[in-house]
Amino acid sequence: MGRCSWHRHPAGPCGLEAGATTAAVELLREGEVVALPTETVYGLAADALNPLAVAKIFEAKERPRFDPLIVHLPDEQWLERVATVDERSRAQIKKLIAQFWPGPLTLVLARQPIVPEIVTAGLETVAVRMSSDSVFAEIISAFGKPVAAPSANRFGRISPTTAQHVFDELSGRIPLIIDAGPTAHGIESTIIAVLANRIDILRRGPITAEQLSEFGTIHIAAGGGKISAPGQLATHYAPKTPLRLIDNAKTFKPKEKQRVGLLAWNTFAPEERRFAAVRTLSEHQDLLEAAANLFRSLRELDDLDLDLIVAERVPAQRLGAAILDRLERASHGSDN
Ligand code: TXA
Ligand code: MG
């Protein structure tokens, strides 16, 4: 079966041929971890109701146990088996689910005892979502139970948007990576908590504050000083190369002999030789395309052994706010 074998430690990601999805379901049943595509980023999945299986996620990612995982549901019927919906919020939650599920919206709700503590890191709440990715949906519905799935990267690093990214970070540690091509959204799901009419955005993502504002009063908890989701740690999404946010590359001059890579939002003249490498987020300044390209472009620049990456700020509205949030975290800790 060559590269695509689901015996331990395959030599590469598996395409959808050769019964790979069936193998993923079998591995989940056996309490193993598998890397799966979702519509946001690739996830590292295990049976959410099996604490030993979930422990393998933490081991493979080197993720600290205080950081809780998102539980992905096979269907809406599972919602109130893993979570309790507060009566004051029920109407709002129902509307949000009707509008955005399946899709990149994660809800933080009170947890039911069926969810093992290792999943929620001992919190009384659980984060739940339902992915709209067709491969993910096929696998989880065949499995028939919720799966816990964080992004399939080593802890603190950039989330994977291709199966190859997962392979680069986790090969030798997990038995199967399902390759269904680059993910659609390219950034992780929006995380919210709902209390009556109030919607707290804990992590910005593909479902924007503007979209959510039709469903309640928005409060942005993301990006503030207080950490409400541990994944909001300031150093998340860190490339190895120092990264600095700038307004416009036109006015940026690298120091002598400094090899600088540019992550561009604005159109950039290719004859410019100031930059050692340039990646443009979207030729047409389309925020959807920019989000989908963000992590891949960052990884590519990070692999070039540059002295510095400069990233142009994108507009702060709609999806731009979620992109900026990732860039700010990627630049944290770089004093450049
Ligand atoms: O798009 C996504 O959400 C991807 C795909 C794979 O589904 N998953 C993902 O998972 O981004 P992860 O583990 O990389 O990020 C989940 C975030 C973390 O910041 C975690 O702290 C937060 O969700 N989280 C999980 N449970 C929580 C809870 N009960 N309360 C607050 N935050 C929670
Ligand atoms: Mg993550």
Coordinates of N, CA, C and O and ligand atoms in Angstrom, one line a residue, residues 61 63 150-151 153 159 188 203 236-237, ligand 2:
K61 N 0.5 15.5 20.6 CA 0.6 17.0 20.4 C 1.6 17.6 21.4 O 1.9 18.8 21.3
R63 N 0.6 18.4 24.3 CA -0.3 19.5 24.7 C -0.5 19.4 26.3 O -0.7 18.3 26.8
P150 N -8.6 18.4 18.6 CA -7.9 19.7 18.5 C -7.2 19.8 17.2 O -7.2 18.8 16.4
S151 N -6.6 20.9 16.9 CA -5.9 21.0 15.6 C -4.7 20.1 15.7 O -4.1 19.9 16.7
N153 N -1.6 19.9 15.2 CA -0.2 20.4 15.2 C 0.4 20.1 16.6 O -0.3 19.8 17.6
S159 N -1.5 25.9 13.1 CA -2.5 24.8 12.8 C -2.3 24.4 11.4 O -2.0 25.1 10.5
E188 N -9.1 28.3 12.5 CA -9.9 27.5 13.4 C -11.3 28.1 13.7 O -11.4 29.3 13.5
R203 N -12.9 33.0 20.9 CA -11.9 32.9 19.8 C -12.5 33.4 18.5 O -13.6 32.9 18.1
H236 N 0.4 31.5 21.0 CA -0.1 30.5 20.1 C 0.3 30.8 18.7 O 0.5 32.0 18.3
Y237 N 0.3 29.9 17.8 CA 0.5 30.0 16.4 C 1.9 30.5 16.1 O 2.1 31.3 15.1
Ligands
MG2 MG -4.9 24.4 18.2

